[in-house]
């Protein structure tokens, strides 16, 4: 039996609520596509029902907060088949508490651990590779383009760290971002076309000191190199080329 | 920021880069005052140099003027280099502006000795104090303790810094005196011991005026230069072990000597001993996370680490009677000692076997280096029949089948 949901985490949790409640066994779970010719549009559509998503979360959190956290990360991974993987993990967890986190003989357990690791690494990379530019009216802007949809996982980190500056971190691939206004952080959609692209903001838009600091940073980076120890392979393993785009230190001059 | 700052930054970052420490982890400092920055949790590498080292902190010298003449150091007084000095204000502004752009986790500030130890230390402390009090900066600060500085200044440094370090540099006092005539071990050990006392004191403070106050919450570290003087690895590792145990250091860094001078007090090396440095890091790792003692890692008859194989395999080959280890029953400590099994896979093995027998196909997928580990384990369907391997034979085999992995990262999968 195939189930369809609206693409959100809450929507997906409602599917699990239904299948576990009514003892159904899904063969597939998909996001409902609007196009009627899509292969994925045939199946039972599970509606969002108030309270269902939260009840599933509560139940899973009771078995282990870490487990619930992992499931959410798997959802964000955009990995094909993630909905069924999560379904099987929940089933395993309900049968035997904590087996889903500890029995690495099981291929689903290994896979879920690998996906979580991948997401964590991407989150860590965003913590590292975000580069803010200061605008003339004191907003700090950073474009990013993560491999996975990690925006919902990185807000807290930057909120704690940059509590006294207004900032925006923007995913230019998925076209949404986080905006912190000194009080709270919100998801936003923005249009930067007025000021060039977010990547290449026009000079009038930037703070007078911004370019100067970028230059200092590039210079600093140059000076930290020890020529006698050069090791390009190791270097690329740490910072794959696709991340260089927003790193000023990699574009001297 | 003007052209002068740019020029200074070039000189003073260049002179600071030979201190290899760049860690920004282990602090407990939170952003509680609504200010800038947060240093709790694990450190972050914001970039990597072309030699693959982490760039986490703004690592600079306050000045590279120095009254001393340590042979291994670019800033030594007899060396003909451009000199510069930052003002307190310049360092503060650079740190804050780099931090706000998310370039760095914080500041690592060291200095040549200008006039005298206290005069220099006083300025380092002032920068840290300004950052913390005037600018509400909660990012990471690592200060170098200048050998010979007074206890009062060292104490004040601890109130503002997350980590403090005093570098031993040369792994024996005898050789230190030969190449750094103005230095001695006492001036390094005194502040180290003093700091250890203070750190323990502040941590234990459950009431009174210092309760909950941070004092160098990320502890102390030091650096040893390797290859500039003739100490053996056995000597170096036991020195590190005593620093971890007696002075309770958080980290000992090893820096393969890079010929920075043609000073005739030092050997003329063509290139830095990077592989040796890497082996020392692996051995150090084994002491800190795998329960090894320093003396297990080398032999009295062969006091240096083998450059061809990692120290864990070498240890196993010297102790064949401890193997094979039964993967279904052996305690965690022993599983951890198997070559090819790291902390992560050891944990996976321990948690998984509670649910049933481990088979070869499971092991192969648990992230261990199976082709290496298989010689040392048994108790599963794919166990080797013959476990009475001859150490010399297996050693030759492992050497020829090992793709040497240069660089620090290979440690993490050892
Ligand atoms: S005291 Fe420090 S800066 Fe001065 S020469 Fe010696 S190592 Fe270099």
PDB file of N, CA, C and O in Angstrom, chain B residues 299-353:
ATOM      1  N   UNK B 299      60.316   0.272  22.479  1.00  0.00           N
ATOM      2  CA  UNK B 299      61.094  -0.749  23.139  1.00  0.00           C
ATOM      3  C   UNK B 299      62.384  -0.113  23.617  1.00  0.00           C
ATOM      4  O   UNK B 299      62.862   0.813  22.988  1.00  0.00           O
ATOM      5  N   UNK B 300      62.915  -0.644  24.708  1.00  0.00           N
ATOM      6  CA  UNK B 300      64.195  -0.082  25.130  1.00  0.00           C
ATOM      7  C   UNK B 300      65.267  -0.295  24.073  1.00  0.00           C
ATOM      8  O   UNK B 300      66.121   0.561  23.855  1.00  0.00           O
ATOM      9  N   UNK B 301      65.188  -1.433  23.413  1.00  0.00           N
ATOM     10  CA  UNK B 301      66.210  -1.716  22.405  1.00  0.00           C
ATOM     11  C   UNK B 301      65.962  -0.918  21.116  1.00  0.00           C
ATOM     12  O   UNK B 301      66.866  -0.679  20.334  1.00  0.00           O
ATOM     13  N   UNK B 302      64.701  -0.543  20.895  1.00  0.00           N
ATOM     14  CA  UNK B 302      64.377   0.233  19.690  1.00  0.00           C
ATOM     15  C   UNK B 302      63.553   1.446  20.118  1.00  0.00           C
ATOM     16  O   UNK B 302      62.327   1.443  20.045  1.00  0.00           O
ATOM     17  N   UNK B 303      64.234   2.472  20.609  1.00  0.00           N
ATOM     18  CA  UNK B 303      63.526   3.564  21.292  1.00  0.00           C
ATOM     19  C   UNK B 303      62.814   4.548  20.364  1.00  0.00           C
ATOM     20  O   UNK B 303      62.252   5.525  20.841  1.00  0.00           O
ATOM     21  N   UNK B 304      62.817   4.303  19.066  1.00  0.00           N
ATOM     22  CA  UNK B 304      62.074   5.198  18.176  1.00  0.00           C
ATOM     23  C   UNK B 304      60.904   4.487  17.523  1.00  0.00           C
ATOM     24  O   UNK B 304      60.951   3.276  17.284  1.00  0.00           O
ATOM     25  N   UNK B 305      59.862   5.214  17.224  1.00  0.00           N
ATOM     26  CA  UNK B 305      58.690   4.632  16.569  1.00  0.00           C
ATOM     27  C   UNK B 305      59.068   4.226  15.154  1.00  0.00           C
ATOM     28  O   UNK B 305      59.854   4.889  14.491  1.00  0.00           O
ATOM     29  N   UNK B 306      58.485   3.111  14.719  1.00  0.00           N
ATOM     30  CA  UNK B 306      58.745   2.634  13.364  1.00  0.00           C
ATOM     31  C   UNK B 306      58.005   3.549  12.386  1.00  0.00           C
ATOM     32  O   UNK B 306      56.800   3.749  12.508  1.00  0.00           O
ATOM     33  N   UNK B 307      58.711   4.085  11.427  1.00  0.00           N
ATOM     34  CA  UNK B 307      58.053   5.004  10.501  1.00  0.00           C
ATOM     35  C   UNK B 307      57.197   4.273   9.483  1.00  0.00           C
ATOM     36  O   UNK B 307      56.315   4.850   8.860  1.00  0.00           O
ATOM     37  N   UNK B 308      57.425   2.970   9.337  1.00  0.00           N
ATOM     38  CA  UNK B 308      56.722   2.246   8.269  1.00  0.00           C
ATOM     39  C   UNK B 308      55.336   1.769   8.673  1.00  0.00           C
ATOM     40  O   UNK B 308      54.476   1.544   7.830  1.00  0.00           O
ATOM     41  N   UNK B 309      55.137   1.568   9.986  1.00  0.00           N
ATOM     42  CA  UNK B 309      53.830   1.072  10.446  1.00  0.00           C
ATOM     43  C   UNK B 309      53.375   1.884  11.648  1.00  0.00           C
ATOM     44  O   UNK B 309      54.187   2.403  12.397  1.00  0.00           O
ATOM     45  N   UNK B 310      52.055   1.950  11.857  1.00  0.00           N
ATOM     46  CA  UNK B 310      51.594   2.779  12.963  1.00  0.00           C
ATOM     47  C   UNK B 310      51.898   2.108  14.309  1.00  0.00           C
ATOM     48  O   UNK B 310      52.067   0.897  14.389  1.00  0.00           O
ATOM     49  N   UNK B 311      51.995   2.905  15.353  1.00  0.00           N
ATOM     50  CA  UNK B 311      52.462   2.400  16.645  1.00  0.00           C
ATOM     51  C   UNK B 311      51.588   1.307  17.256  1.00  0.00           C
ATOM     52  O   UNK B 311      52.078   0.484  18.012  1.00  0.00           O
ATOM     53  N   UNK B 312      50.306   1.269  16.891  1.00  0.00           N
ATOM     54  CA  UNK B 312      49.450   0.235  17.473  1.00  0.00           C
ATOM     55  C   UNK B 312      49.795  -1.134  16.895  1.00  0.00           C
ATOM     56  O   UNK B 312      49.901  -2.114  17.629  1.00  0.00           O
ATOM     57  N   UNK B 313      49.957  -1.199  15.587  1.00  0.00           N
ATOM     58  CA  UNK B 313      50.351  -2.464  14.972  1.00  0.00           C
ATOM     59  C   UNK B 313      51.693  -2.912  15.532  1.00  0.00           C
ATOM     60  O   UNK B 313      51.884  -4.088  15.860  1.00  0.00           O
ATOM     61  N   UNK B 314      52.614  -1.986  15.637  1.00  0.00           N
ATOM     62  CA  UNK B 314      53.937  -2.342  16.123  1.00  0.00           C
ATOM     63  C   UNK B 314      53.862  -2.927  17.532  1.00  0.00           C
ATOM     64  O   UNK B 314      54.515  -3.914  17.842  1.00  0.00           O
ATOM     65  N   UNK B 315      53.018  -2.309  18.350  1.00  0.00           N
ATOM     66  CA  UNK B 315      52.841  -2.835  19.705  1.00  0.00           C
ATOM     67  C   UNK B 315      52.282  -4.261  19.645  1.00  0.00           C
ATOM     68  O   UNK B 315      52.762  -5.157  20.335  1.00  0.00           O
ATOM     69  N   UNK B 316      51.282  -4.484  18.798  1.00  0.00           N
ATOM     70  CA  UNK B 316      50.674  -5.809  18.690  1.00  0.00           C
ATOM     71  C   UNK B 316      51.709  -6.839  18.227  1.00  0.00           C
ATOM     72  O   UNK B 316      51.755  -7.958  18.739  1.00  0.00           O
ATOM     73  N   UNK B 317      52.557  -6.450  17.297  1.00  0.00           N
ATOM     74  CA  UNK B 317      53.553  -7.381  16.787  1.00  0.00           C
ATOM     75  C   UNK B 317      54.617  -7.712  17.837  1.00  0.00           C
ATOM     76  O   UNK B 317      55.215  -8.777  17.809  1.00  0.00           O
ATOM     77  N   UNK B 318      54.800  -6.811  18.762  1.00  0.00           N
ATOM     78  CA  UNK B 318      55.749  -7.103  19.849  1.00  0.00           C
ATOM     79  C   UNK B 318      55.101  -7.955  20.941  1.00  0.00           C
ATOM     80  O   UNK B 318      55.793  -8.490  21.796  1.00  0.00           O
ATOM     81  N   UNK B 319      53.767  -8.054  20.901  1.00  0.00           N
ATOM     82  CA  UNK B 319      53.050  -8.805  21.943  1.00  0.00           C
ATOM     83  C   UNK B 319      52.117  -9.868  21.368  1.00  0.00           C
ATOM     84  O   UNK B 319      50.927  -9.896  21.674  1.00  0.00           O
ATOM     85  N   UNK B 320      52.667 -10.769  20.542  1.00  0.00           N
ATOM     86  CA  UNK B 320      51.805 -11.716  19.810  1.00  0.00           C
ATOM     87  C   UNK B 320      50.988 -12.614  20.733  1.00  0.00           C
ATOM     88  O   UNK B 320      49.902 -13.050  20.361  1.00  0.00           O
ATOM     89  N   UNK B 321      51.471 -12.853  21.943  1.00  0.00           N
ATOM     90  CA  UNK B 321      50.763 -13.776  22.832  1.00  0.00           C
ATOM     91  C   UNK B 321      49.414 -13.233  23.323  1.00  0.00           C
ATOM     92  O   UNK B 321      48.617 -13.960  23.876  1.00  0.00           O
ATOM     93  N   UNK B 322      49.163 -11.961  23.122  1.00  0.00           N
ATOM     94  CA  UNK B 322      47.868 -11.404  23.540  1.00  0.00           C
ATOM     95  C   UNK B 322      46.775 -11.616  22.487  1.00  0.00           C
ATOM     96  O   UNK B 322      45.624 -11.271  22.695  1.00  0.00           O
ATOM     97  N   UNK B 323      47.161 -12.173  21.338  1.00  0.00           N
ATOM     98  CA  UNK B 323      46.207 -12.318  20.241  1.00  0.00           C
ATOM     99  C   UNK B 323      46.056 -13.775  19.851  1.00  0.00           C
ATOM    100  O   UNK B 323      46.927 -14.580  20.149  1.00  0.00           O
ATOM    101  N   UNK B 324      44.961 -14.167  19.178  1.00  0.00           N
ATOM    102  CA  UNK B 324      43.851 -13.324  18.729  1.00  0.00           C
ATOM    103  C   UNK B 324      42.872 -12.985  19.855  1.00  0.00           C
ATOM    104  O   UNK B 324      42.761 -13.725  20.820  1.00  0.00           O
ATOM    105  N   UNK B 325      42.160 -11.904  19.666  1.00  0.00           N
ATOM    106  CA  UNK B 325      41.168 -11.444  20.628  1.00  0.00           C
ATOM    107  C   UNK B 325      39.786 -11.937  20.182  1.00  0.00           C
ATOM    108  O   UNK B 325      39.439 -11.807  19.015  1.00  0.00           O
ATOM    109  N   UNK B 326      39.035 -12.503  21.104  1.00  0.00           N
ATOM    110  CA  UNK B 326      37.698 -13.021  20.764  1.00  0.00           C
ATOM    111  C   UNK B 326      36.693 -11.867  20.663  1.00  0.00           C
ATOM    112  O   UNK B 326      36.342 -11.238  21.656  1.00  0.00           O
ATOM    113  N   UNK B 327      36.244 -11.650  19.462  1.00  0.00           N
ATOM    114  CA  UNK B 327      35.407 -10.490  19.162  1.00  0.00           C
ATOM    115  C   UNK B 327      34.040 -10.559  19.855  1.00  0.00           C
ATOM    116  O   UNK B 327      33.414  -9.544  20.131  1.00  0.00           O
ATOM    117  N   UNK B 328      33.612 -11.785  20.203  1.00  0.00           N
ATOM    118  CA  UNK B 328      32.295 -11.937  20.850  1.00  0.00           C
ATOM    119  C   UNK B 328      32.368 -11.710  22.354  1.00  0.00           C
ATOM    120  O   UNK B 328      31.358 -11.416  22.986  1.00  0.00           O
ATOM    121  N   UNK B 329      33.546 -11.902  22.943  1.00  0.00           N
ATOM    122  CA  UNK B 329      33.606 -11.908  24.412  1.00  0.00           C
ATOM    123  C   UNK B 329      34.600 -10.944  25.032  1.00  0.00           C
ATOM    124  O   UNK B 329      34.453 -10.576  26.202  1.00  0.00           O
ATOM    125  N   UNK B 330      35.622 -10.568  24.281  1.00  0.00           N
ATOM    126  CA  UNK B 330      36.705  -9.785  24.894  1.00  0.00           C
ATOM    127  C   UNK B 330      36.188  -8.457  25.448  1.00  0.00           C
ATOM    128  O   UNK B 330      35.244  -7.888  24.912  1.00  0.00           O
ATOM    129  N   UNK B 331      36.781  -7.973  26.530  1.00  0.00           N
ATOM    130  CA  UNK B 331      36.342  -6.685  27.084  1.00  0.00           C
ATOM    131  C   UNK B 331      36.704  -5.529  26.148  1.00  0.00           C
ATOM    132  O   UNK B 331      37.615  -5.641  25.332  1.00  0.00           O
ATOM    133  N   UNK B 332      35.986  -4.446  26.306  1.00  0.00           N
ATOM    134  CA  UNK B 332      36.164  -3.254  25.487  1.00  0.00           C
ATOM    135  C   UNK B 332      37.629  -2.827  25.397  1.00  0.00           C
ATOM    136  O   UNK B 332      38.142  -2.533  24.317  1.00  0.00           O
ATOM    137  N   UNK B 333      38.314  -2.815  26.527  1.00  0.00           N
ATOM    138  CA  UNK B 333      39.703  -2.338  26.566  1.00  0.00           C
ATOM    139  C   UNK B 333      40.589  -3.132  25.614  1.00  0.00           C
ATOM    140  O   UNK B 333      41.524  -2.605  25.028  1.00  0.00           O
ATOM    141  N   UNK B 334      40.284  -4.431  25.502  1.00  0.00           N
ATOM    142  CA  UNK B 334      41.120  -5.283  24.655  1.00  0.00           C
ATOM    143  C   UNK B 334      40.734  -5.113  23.180  1.00  0.00           C
ATOM    144  O   UNK B 334      41.590  -5.100  22.298  1.00  0.00           O
ATOM    145  N   UNK B 335      39.430  -4.987  22.920  1.00  0.00           N
ATOM    146  CA  UNK B 335      38.979  -4.761  21.544  1.00  0.00           C
ATOM    147  C   UNK B 335      39.633  -3.491  21.007  1.00  0.00           C
ATOM    148  O   UNK B 335      40.070  -3.399  19.868  1.00  0.00           O
ATOM    149  N   UNK B 336      39.723  -2.496  21.886  1.00  0.00           N
ATOM    150  CA  UNK B 336      40.286  -1.209  21.510  1.00  0.00           C
ATOM    151  C   UNK B 336      41.760  -1.326  21.134  1.00  0.00           C
ATOM    152  O   UNK B 336      42.299  -0.507  20.392  1.00  0.00           O
ATOM    153  N   UNK B 337      42.399  -2.348  21.635  1.00  0.00           N
ATOM    154  CA  UNK B 337      43.829  -2.505  21.352  1.00  0.00           C
ATOM    155  C   UNK B 337      44.096  -3.263  20.068  1.00  0.00           C
ATOM    156  O   UNK B 337      45.247  -3.453  19.673  1.00  0.00           O
ATOM    157  N   UNK B 338      43.062  -3.727  19.414  1.00  0.00           N
ATOM    158  CA  UNK B 338      43.272  -4.471  18.172  1.00  0.00           C
ATOM    159  C   UNK B 338      43.618  -3.503  17.036  1.00  0.00           C
ATOM    160  O   UNK B 338      42.896  -2.534  16.806  1.00  0.00           O
ATOM    161  N   UNK B 339      44.720  -3.747  16.336  1.00  0.00           N
ATOM    162  CA  UNK B 339      45.058  -2.882  15.198  1.00  0.00           C
ATOM    163  C   UNK B 339      43.930  -2.878  14.183  1.00  0.00           C
ATOM    164  O   UNK B 339      43.362  -3.932  13.883  1.00  0.00           O
ATOM    165  N   UNK B 340      43.584  -1.729  13.692  1.00  0.00           N
ATOM    166  CA  UNK B 340      42.524  -1.639  12.693  1.00  0.00           C
ATOM    167  C   UNK B 340      41.158  -1.352  13.302  1.00  0.00           C
ATOM    168  O   UNK B 340      40.201  -1.103  12.588  1.00  0.00           O
ATOM    169  N   UNK B 341      41.060  -1.400  14.630  1.00  0.00           N
ATOM    170  CA  UNK B 341      39.786  -1.074  15.277  1.00  0.00           C
ATOM    171  C   UNK B 341      39.929   0.240  16.040  1.00  0.00           C
ATOM    172  O   UNK B 341      40.804   0.381  16.883  1.00  0.00           O
ATOM    173  N   UNK B 342      39.078   1.197  15.715  1.00  0.00           N
ATOM    174  CA  UNK B 342      39.113   2.497  16.390  1.00  0.00           C
ATOM    175  C   UNK B 342      38.068   2.568  17.482  1.00  0.00           C
ATOM    176  O   UNK B 342      37.315   1.614  17.703  1.00  0.00           O
ATOM    177  N   UNK B 343      37.986   3.692  18.157  1.00  0.00           N
ATOM    178  CA  UNK B 343      37.054   3.868  19.264  1.00  0.00           C
ATOM    179  C   UNK B 343      35.627   3.622  18.805  1.00  0.00           C
ATOM    180  O   UNK B 343      34.847   2.920  19.441  1.00  0.00           O
ATOM    181  N   UNK B 344      35.297   4.172  17.646  1.00  0.00           N
ATOM    182  CA  UNK B 344      33.944   4.065  17.152  1.00  0.00           C
ATOM    183  C   UNK B 344      33.543   2.619  16.842  1.00  0.00           C
ATOM    184  O   UNK B 344      32.487   2.142  17.263  1.00  0.00           O
ATOM    185  N   UNK B 345      34.391   1.927  16.091  1.00  0.00           N
ATOM    186  CA  UNK B 345      34.017   0.547  15.755  1.00  0.00           C
ATOM    187  C   UNK B 345      34.062  -0.339  16.994  1.00  0.00           C
ATOM    188  O   UNK B 345      33.284  -1.283  17.099  1.00  0.00           O
ATOM    189  N   UNK B 346      34.955  -0.052  17.928  1.00  0.00           N
ATOM    190  CA  UNK B 346      34.982  -0.847  19.164  1.00  0.00           C
ATOM    191  C   UNK B 346      33.642  -0.718  19.888  1.00  0.00           C
ATOM    192  O   UNK B 346      33.076  -1.703  20.362  1.00  0.00           O
ATOM    193  N   UNK B 347      33.117   0.503  19.938  1.00  0.00           N
ATOM    194  CA  UNK B 347      31.823   0.706  20.602  1.00  0.00           C
ATOM    195  C   UNK B 347      30.705  -0.024  19.860  1.00  0.00           C
ATOM    196  O   UNK B 347      29.829  -0.629  20.469  1.00  0.00           O
ATOM    197  N   UNK B 348      30.758   0.042  18.523  1.00  0.00           N
ATOM    198  CA  UNK B 348      29.728  -0.654  17.741  1.00  0.00           C
ATOM    199  C   UNK B 348      29.758  -2.145  18.034  1.00  0.00           C
ATOM    200  O   UNK B 348      28.717  -2.782  18.178  1.00  0.00           O
ATOM    201  N   UNK B 349      30.955  -2.697  18.116  1.00  0.00           N
ATOM    202  CA  UNK B 349      31.086  -4.126  18.390  1.00  0.00           C
ATOM    203  C   UNK B 349      30.468  -4.458  19.743  1.00  0.00           C
ATOM    204  O   UNK B 349      29.671  -5.384  19.884  1.00  0.00           O
ATOM    205  N   UNK B 350      30.807  -3.666  20.746  1.00  0.00           N
ATOM    206  CA  UNK B 350      30.308  -3.925  22.099  1.00  0.00           C
ATOM    207  C   UNK B 350      28.777  -3.827  22.170  1.00  0.00           C
ATOM    208  O   UNK B 350      28.120  -4.684  22.745  1.00  0.00           O
ATOM    209  N   UNK B 351      28.200  -2.774  21.564  1.00  0.00           N
ATOM    210  CA  UNK B 351      26.744  -2.642  21.703  1.00  0.00           C
ATOM    211  C   UNK B 351      26.012  -3.678  20.850  1.00  0.00           C
ATOM    212  O   UNK B 351      24.987  -4.196  21.265  1.00  0.00           O
ATOM    213  N   UNK B 352      26.560  -4.009  19.679  1.00  0.00           N
ATOM    214  CA  UNK B 352      25.833  -4.907  18.785  1.00  0.00           C
ATOM    215  C   UNK B 352      25.825  -6.344  19.273  1.00  0.00           C
ATOM    216  O   UNK B 352      24.847  -7.065  19.105  1.00  0.00           O
ATOM    217  N   UNK B 353      26.920  -6.782  19.873  1.00  0.00           N
ATOM    218  CA  UNK B 353      26.996  -8.214  20.205  1.00  0.00           C
ATOM    219  C   UNK B 353      26.037  -8.603  21.321  1.00  0.00           C
ATOM    220  O   UNK B 353      25.777  -9.781  21.543  1.00  0.00           O
TER     221      UNK B 353
END
